[in-house]
Amino acid sequence: MEEIDAAGHLVCPGFVDNHVHTLGGGGGLGFSSRAPEIQASQLARAGITTIIGMLGFDATSKNMAALVTKTKGLREDGLSAYCLTGATLEHPVPTLTGQIRTDIAFIDEIIGVGELSISELGYGYDSFGKGAQYVAEAAVAGLLAGRLSRKAGYCCLQVPPYLKQILKPMFEVVDRTGIPITQFIPSHVNQSDGYMQDAIDWGLRGGWVDIGANYSPENNYGRATLPHKAYKRLRQAGVPAEQILMSSDGNGAPPKEETGENKPKVANYMPMRALFAAWRRVVTEEGVDVSEALAAVTSNVARATGLAHKGEIAPGKDADLVVLDKDLEFVHIIARGRSFVTNGEPVRRGMFEQTLINELT
Ligand SMILES: [Zn+2]
């Protein structure tokens, strides 16, 4: 039994990050642009004790077997890890067992489908129409498999943020099919003003709205709204706090948007710690109540993704705890009852982390 004196500190549930590129994202700028696999203490040190991982853009050199394996590995390292079946641009998506529904129904780690692009060519392009149609089919497969296996079976969406359509094909999908709007999680809604406006409409209709902590002018997204400002804007527009989520898109590495015409494109790495930093500014700069802000990275995410044992400090829930001092700095981080950070210092790491540190320094 370990006893921790938390007098004068704030004890919060461990953060649940619903959008992480566990195997490393990127790959869109040649073979050397594939981001490395995430390390356990990279997550834990950022206050994130539960993740939901996904493949992303590169499902050519990476696959579902590797993703499920990595997810199991993070569990062995002491964290809570889940994943989604599928990839961003392949329609139909790659799976482990051959079908979305059997992946979700029978693989413990897989709780939904995504991240799936509405557009055939990804985030810079409008959909030709078939993109949204395929998203609807994938969402139904997830919904039905979720009912079979007591999972959310939800669909994580990548949405083209800059052109005309943005989230509009999804309103049509919801209207025409009757798929509950809560089966979808549109990702990083703060990428552009147009997307923010669609996200407000989506939220006012009862949908989840997910703010991307790494999408900001401070991280080379000149057209994005700062995450803490996006939170405030959603609330001011009337979106209920219970429907707002925040995630990192962490360990992703898309091409940098703000590179000049004649400069070579470089990858824009998405650090895990951005989630905590963005969350903190919701409290310190926007004056949002700590409990309300915490819900966006804990209990709301757990409800949206169907992880009933996560996101709250309560009897029967997992012992994932983040202890903060009065300045909202990390003191202790505990995942599934085991300390990863004690008095601000990492005390537990994944199997090869110390070796990597030694090799690189
Ligand atoms: Zn992503």
Coordinates of C-alpha atoms and ligand atoms in Angstrom, one line a residue:
M1 CA 0.0 0.0 0.0
E2 CA 1.4 3.4 -1.0
E3 CA 0.2 6.4 0.9
I4 CA 0.3 9.8 -0.8
D5 CA -0.4 13.1 1.1
A6 CA -2.4 15.2 -1.3
A7 CA -3.3 17.9 1.2
G8 CA -3.7 21.3 -0.6
H9 CA -3.6 19.6 -4.0
L10 CA -6.3 19.0 -6.6
V11 CA -7.0 15.3 -7.3
C12 CA -8.4 14.8 -10.8
P13 CA -9.3 11.7 -12.9
G14 CA -6.6 10.7 -15.3
F15 CA -7.0 12.3 -18.7
V16 CA -8.7 10.2 -21.5
D17 CA -7.3 11.1 -24.9
N18 CA -9.6 9.9 -27.7
H19 CA -7.3 10.7 -30.6
V20 CA -3.7 9.3 -30.5
H21 CA -1.6 7.9 -33.3
T22 CA -0.2 5.1 -31.2
L23 CA 2.0 3.6 -33.9
G24 CA 3.1 7.1 -35.1
G25 CA 1.3 9.1 -37.7
G26 CA 2.8 10.9 -40.6
G27 CA 4.4 9.2 -43.6
G28 CA 3.0 11.8 -46.1
L29 CA 6.4 13.3 -46.8
G30 CA 8.3 10.1 -47.7
F31 CA 9.5 7.1 -45.7
S32 CA 11.5 9.1 -43.2
S33 CA 8.4 11.1 -42.2
R34 CA 6.8 8.2 -40.4
A35 CA 6.6 9.2 -36.7
P36 CA 7.9 6.7 -34.2
E37 CA 5.7 4.6 -31.9
I38 CA 4.4 6.2 -28.7
Q39 CA 6.2 5.4 -25.5
A40 CA 4.2 4.7 -22.3
S41 CA 5.7 7.5 -20.2
Q42 CA 5.2 10.0 -23.0
L43 CA 1.5 9.5 -22.3
A44 CA 1.7 9.2 -18.5
R45 CA 3.9 12.2 -18.1
A46 CA 1.3 14.3 -20.0
G47 CA -1.4 13.2 -17.5
I48 CA -3.0 10.9 -20.0
T49 CA -3.8 7.5 -18.4
T50 CA -6.2 6.2 -21.1
I51 CA -5.8 6.5 -24.8
I52 CA -7.7 5.6 -27.9
G53 CA -5.3 5.0 -30.8
M54 CA -5.8 4.8 -34.5
L55 CA -3.9 4.2 -37.7
G56 CA -4.3 7.5 -39.7
F57 CA -3.0 8.4 -43.1
D58 CA -0.5 5.5 -43.6
A59 CA -2.2 2.2 -43.6
T60 CA 0.2 0.9 -46.3
S61 CA 3.3 0.4 -44.1
K62 CA 1.2 0.1 -40.9
N63 CA -1.7 -2.2 -40.2
M64 CA -4.4 -3.2 -37.7
A65 CA -2.3 -6.2 -36.4
A66 CA 0.5 -3.8 -35.4
L67 CA -2.0 -1.3 -33.9
V68 CA -3.8 -4.0 -31.7
T69 CA -0.3 -5.4 -30.7
K70 CA 0.9 -1.9 -29.7
T71 CA -2.4 -1.3 -27.8
K72 CA -1.9 -4.6 -25.8
G73 CA 1.7 -3.5 -25.2
L74 CA 0.7 -0.2 -23.6
R75 CA -1.7 -2.2 -21.4
E76 CA 1.2 -4.4 -20.3
D77 CA 3.2 -1.2 -19.6
G78 CA 0.4 -0.2 -17.1
L79 CA -1.8 2.2 -19.0
S80 CA -5.3 1.8 -20.3
A81 CA -5.3 1.6 -24.1
Y82 CA -8.0 1.0 -26.8
C83 CA -8.0 1.5 -30.5
L84 CA -10.3 2.0 -33.5
T85 CA -10.4 -0.2 -36.6
G86 CA -9.8 1.4 -40.0
A87 CA -7.7 4.2 -41.4
T88 CA -8.3 7.7 -42.7
L89 CA -8.5 7.4 -46.5
E90 CA -9.1 3.8 -47.4
H91 CA -12.7 3.1 -48.3
P92 CA -13.4 0.3 -47.4
V93 CA -11.1 0.5 -44.3
P94 CA -8.4 -2.0 -43.4
T95 CA -9.5 -4.3 -40.5
L96 CA -8.0 -7.1 -38.4
T97 CA -10.6 -9.7 -38.9
G98 CA -11.9 -8.7 -42.3
Q99 CA -14.9 -6.7 -41.2
I100 CA -15.6 -3.6 -39.1
R101 CA -18.3 -5.4 -37.2
T102 CA -16.3 -8.5 -36.2
D103 CA -13.3 -6.3 -35.2
I104 CA -15.5 -4.3 -32.8
A105 CA -17.6 -7.3 -31.6
F106 CA -14.7 -9.7 -30.9
I107 CA -11.5 -7.7 -30.3
D108 CA -11.4 -6.4 -26.7
E109 CA -9.2 -3.4 -27.6
I110 CA -11.2 -2.2 -30.6
I111 CA -14.2 0.1 -29.5
G112 CA -15.1 2.0 -32.7
V113 CA -14.1 2.8 -36.3
G114 CA -11.9 5.6 -37.6
E115 CA -10.3 8.0 -38.0
L116 CA -12.3 8.0 -41.2
S117 CA -12.2 10.9 -43.6
I118 CA -15.4 12.2 -45.1
S119 CA -13.3 13.2 -48.1
E120 CA -11.7 10.7 -50.5
L121 CA -8.5 12.7 -50.5
G122 CA -8.3 13.8 -46.9
Y123 CA -8.5 17.0 -45.0
G124 CA -7.7 19.4 -47.8
Y125 CA -10.5 18.3 -50.1
D126 CA -14.3 18.3 -50.3
S127 CA -16.0 14.9 -50.7
F128 CA -17.1 13.8 -54.1
G129 CA -20.1 12.3 -52.3
K130 CA -19.1 8.7 -51.9
G131 CA -16.9 9.6 -48.9
A132 CA -19.9 10.5 -46.8
Q133 CA -21.8 7.5 -48.1
Y134 CA -19.0 5.2 -47.0
V135 CA -18.8 6.9 -43.6
A136 CA -22.5 6.2 -43.1
E137 CA -22.0 2.5 -44.0
A138 CA -19.0 2.2 -41.6
A139 CA -20.9 4.0 -38.8
V140 CA -23.8 1.5 -39.1
A141 CA -21.4 -1.4 -38.9
G142 CA -19.9 0.1 -35.8
L143 CA -23.3 0.8 -34.2
L144 CA -24.5 -2.7 -34.7
A145 CA -21.3 -4.3 -33.5
G146 CA -21.3 -2.0 -30.5
R147 CA -24.8 -3.2 -29.5
L148 CA -23.6 -6.9 -29.8
S149 CA -20.6 -6.2 -27.5
R150 CA -21.6 -3.4 -25.1
K151 CA -19.3 -0.9 -26.7
A152 CA -19.9 2.5 -28.2
G153 CA -18.9 1.3 -31.7
Y154 CA -18.6 5.0 -32.6
C155 CA -17.1 6.6 -35.7
C156 CA -14.2 9.1 -35.4
L157 CA -14.3 11.6 -38.3
Q158 CA -11.6 13.5 -40.1
V159 CA -13.4 16.5 -41.8
P160 CA -12.2 18.7 -44.6
P161 CA -12.0 22.1 -42.7
Y162 CA -11.2 24.6 -45.4
L163 CA -13.6 24.2 -48.4
K164 CA -17.4 24.6 -48.7
Q165 CA -18.8 21.3 -47.5
I166 CA -17.0 20.8 -44.2
L167 CA -19.4 18.9 -41.9
K168 CA -22.5 19.4 -44.1
P169 CA -22.5 15.9 -45.7
M170 CA -22.7 14.6 -42.1
F171 CA -25.8 16.5 -41.3
E172 CA -27.3 14.9 -44.4
V173 CA -26.1 11.4 -43.2
V174 CA -27.7 11.9 -39.8
D175 CA -31.0 13.3 -41.3
R176 CA -31.4 10.7 -44.0
T177 CA -30.2 7.5 -42.1
G178 CA -31.4 8.1 -38.6
I179 CA -28.0 7.1 -37.2
P180 CA -27.8 8.8 -33.8
I181 CA -25.7 11.9 -34.0
T182 CA -23.7 10.8 -31.0
Q183 CA -22.3 7.8 -33.0
F184 CA -19.9 10.3 -34.6
I185 CA -17.0 12.3 -33.1
P186 CA -15.9 15.0 -35.5
S187 CA -12.2 15.6 -34.8
H188 CA -10.2 18.9 -34.3
V189 CA -13.2 21.2 -35.0
N190 CA -11.1 24.4 -34.3
Q191 CA -9.1 24.0 -37.6
S192 CA -11.0 26.8 -39.4
D193 CA -13.7 29.3 -38.8
G194 CA -16.1 27.5 -41.1
Y195 CA -15.5 24.2 -39.3
M196 CA -16.1 25.9 -35.9
Q197 CA -19.5 27.2 -37.3
D198 CA -20.5 23.8 -38.4
A199 CA -19.4 22.3 -35.1
I200 CA -21.6 24.8 -33.2
D201 CA -24.6 23.6 -35.3
W202 CA -23.5 20.0 -34.7
G203 CA -23.3 20.6 -30.9
L204 CA -26.6 22.4 -30.8
R205 CA -28.2 19.3 -32.4
G206 CA -26.8 17.1 -29.6
G207 CA -23.5 15.9 -31.2
W208 CA -20.1 15.6 -29.6
V209 CA -17.6 18.3 -30.6
D210 CA -13.9 17.5 -30.3
I211 CA -11.4 20.4 -30.0
G212 CA -7.9 19.6 -31.3
A213 CA -5.3 20.6 -28.7
N214 CA -2.5 20.7 -31.3
Y215 CA -4.4 22.8 -33.8
S216 CA -3.4 26.4 -33.1
P217 CA -1.6 29.3 -34.8
E218 CA 1.2 28.5 -32.2
N219 CA 1.7 25.1 -33.9
N220 CA 1.7 26.2 -37.5
Y221 CA -2.1 26.2 -38.1
G222 CA -2.6 29.8 -39.0
R223 CA -6.3 29.4 -39.7
A224 CA -7.1 27.6 -36.5
T225 CA -8.7 29.0 -33.3
L226 CA -6.6 28.5 -30.2
P227 CA -8.1 25.5 -28.4
H228 CA -9.0 27.4 -25.2
K229 CA -10.6 30.1 -27.2
A230 CA -12.5 27.5 -29.2
Y231 CA -13.8 26.0 -25.9
K232 CA -15.1 29.4 -24.9
R233 CA -16.6 30.1 -28.3
L234 CA -18.5 26.8 -28.3
R235 CA -19.9 27.6 -24.8
Q236 CA -20.9 31.1 -25.7
A237 CA -22.8 29.8 -28.8
G238 CA -24.8 27.6 -26.4
V239 CA -23.1 24.2 -26.9
P240 CA -23.6 22.3 -23.6
A241 CA -20.3 21.6 -21.7
E242 CA -21.3 17.9 -21.5
Q243 CA -20.8 17.6 -25.2
I244 CA -17.4 19.2 -25.6
L245 CA -14.3 17.0 -25.8
M246 CA -10.6 17.8 -26.2
S247 CA -8.0 15.5 -27.7
S248 CA -4.4 15.7 -28.9
D249 CA -4.1 14.0 -32.3
G250 CA -0.9 13.2 -30.5
N251 CA 2.1 11.5 -32.1
G252 CA 0.6 12.5 -35.5
A253 CA 2.9 14.2 -38.0
P254 CA 1.0 15.8 -40.9
P255 CA 2.9 18.0 -43.4
K256 CA 3.4 21.5 -42.0
E257 CA 0.8 23.8 -43.3
E258 CA 2.6 27.1 -43.0
T259 CA 5.7 26.3 -45.0
G260 CA 6.5 28.9 -47.7
E261 CA 6.2 28.3 -51.4
N262 CA 9.9 27.6 -52.1
K263 CA 10.7 25.9 -48.8
P264 CA 10.6 22.1 -48.6
K265 CA 7.6 20.7 -46.7
V266 CA 8.4 19.3 -43.3
A267 CA 6.4 17.2 -40.8
N268 CA 4.5 19.0 -38.0
Y269 CA 4.8 16.7 -35.0
M270 CA 1.9 16.7 -32.5
P271 CA 3.2 16.5 -29.0
M272 CA 1.1 14.6 -26.3
R273 CA 1.7 17.4 -23.7
A274 CA -0.4 19.8 -25.8
L275 CA -3.6 18.3 -24.4
F276 CA -2.7 19.3 -20.8
A277 CA -1.4 22.7 -21.9
A278 CA -4.5 23.5 -23.8
W279 CA -6.8 22.2 -21.0
R280 CA -4.9 24.3 -18.5
R281 CA -5.5 27.5 -20.5
V282 CA -9.2 26.8 -20.6
V283 CA -9.0 27.3 -16.8
T284 CA -6.3 29.9 -16.4
E285 CA -7.0 32.2 -19.4
E286 CA -10.8 31.7 -20.0
G287 CA -11.7 31.4 -16.4
V288 CA -13.7 28.2 -16.9
D289 CA -14.5 26.3 -13.7
V290 CA -11.9 23.5 -13.1
S291 CA -14.6 20.7 -12.9
E292 CA -16.3 21.8 -16.1
A293 CA -13.1 22.0 -18.0
L294 CA -11.9 18.6 -16.6
A295 CA -15.0 17.0 -18.1
A296 CA -13.8 17.8 -21.6
V297 CA -10.7 15.6 -21.1
T298 CA -12.2 13.0 -18.7
S299 CA -15.9 12.1 -18.1
N300 CA -17.3 13.5 -21.4
V301 CA -14.7 11.5 -23.4
A302 CA -15.5 8.4 -21.4
R303 CA -19.2 8.8 -22.2
A304 CA -18.6 9.5 -25.9
T305 CA -16.4 6.5 -26.3
G306 CA -18.4 4.1 -24.0
L307 CA -15.6 3.6 -21.4
A308 CA -17.9 3.5 -18.4
H309 CA -15.1 2.7 -15.9
K310 CA -13.1 5.8 -16.9
G311 CA -13.2 9.5 -16.5
E312 CA -14.4 9.9 -12.9
I313 CA -13.1 9.4 -9.3
A314 CA -15.8 7.1 -7.9
P315 CA -16.3 3.7 -6.4
G316 CA -16.0 1.0 -9.1
K317 CA -14.0 3.2 -11.5
D318 CA -10.4 2.6 -12.3
A319 CA -7.7 4.2 -10.1
D320 CA -6.4 6.7 -12.7
L321 CA -5.4 9.9 -10.9
V322 CA -3.7 13.1 -11.7
V323 CA -2.7 15.2 -8.7
L324 CA -2.0 18.9 -9.4
D325 CA -0.7 21.7 -7.2
K326 CA -2.5 25.0 -6.8
D327 CA -0.7 26.3 -10.0
L328 CA -2.1 23.4 -11.9
E329 CA 1.3 21.7 -12.3
F330 CA 1.7 17.9 -12.1
V331 CA 2.7 16.4 -8.7
H332 CA 1.6 12.8 -9.0
I333 CA 0.2 10.7 -11.9
I334 CA -1.2 7.3 -11.2
A335 CA -2.5 4.8 -13.8
R336 CA -4.5 1.7 -12.9
G337 CA -3.3 2.1 -9.3
R338 CA 0.4 2.4 -10.1
S339 CA 2.6 5.6 -9.9
F340 CA 4.1 6.9 -13.1
V341 CA 5.0 10.3 -11.8
T342 CA 5.9 11.0 -8.1
N343 CA 6.7 14.6 -6.9
G344 CA 6.9 15.7 -10.5
E345 CA 9.5 13.0 -11.5
P346 CA 8.8 10.0 -13.7
V347 CA 9.1 6.7 -11.7
R348 CA 7.8 4.2 -14.2
R349 CA 8.5 3.7 -17.9
G350 CA 7.8 1.3 -20.8
M351 CA 10.2 -1.6 -21.4
F352 CA 12.6 0.1 -23.9
E353 CA 12.4 3.7 -22.9
Q354 CA 15.5 4.0 -20.7
T355 CA 17.5 2.1 -23.4
L356 CA 16.2 4.7 -26.0
I357 CA 17.1 7.6 -23.8
N358 CA 20.6 6.1 -23.2
E359 CA 21.1 5.4 -26.9
L360 CA 20.1 8.9 -27.9
T361 CA 22.0 10.9 -25.4
Ligands
ZN1 ZN -5.4 12.1 -36.3

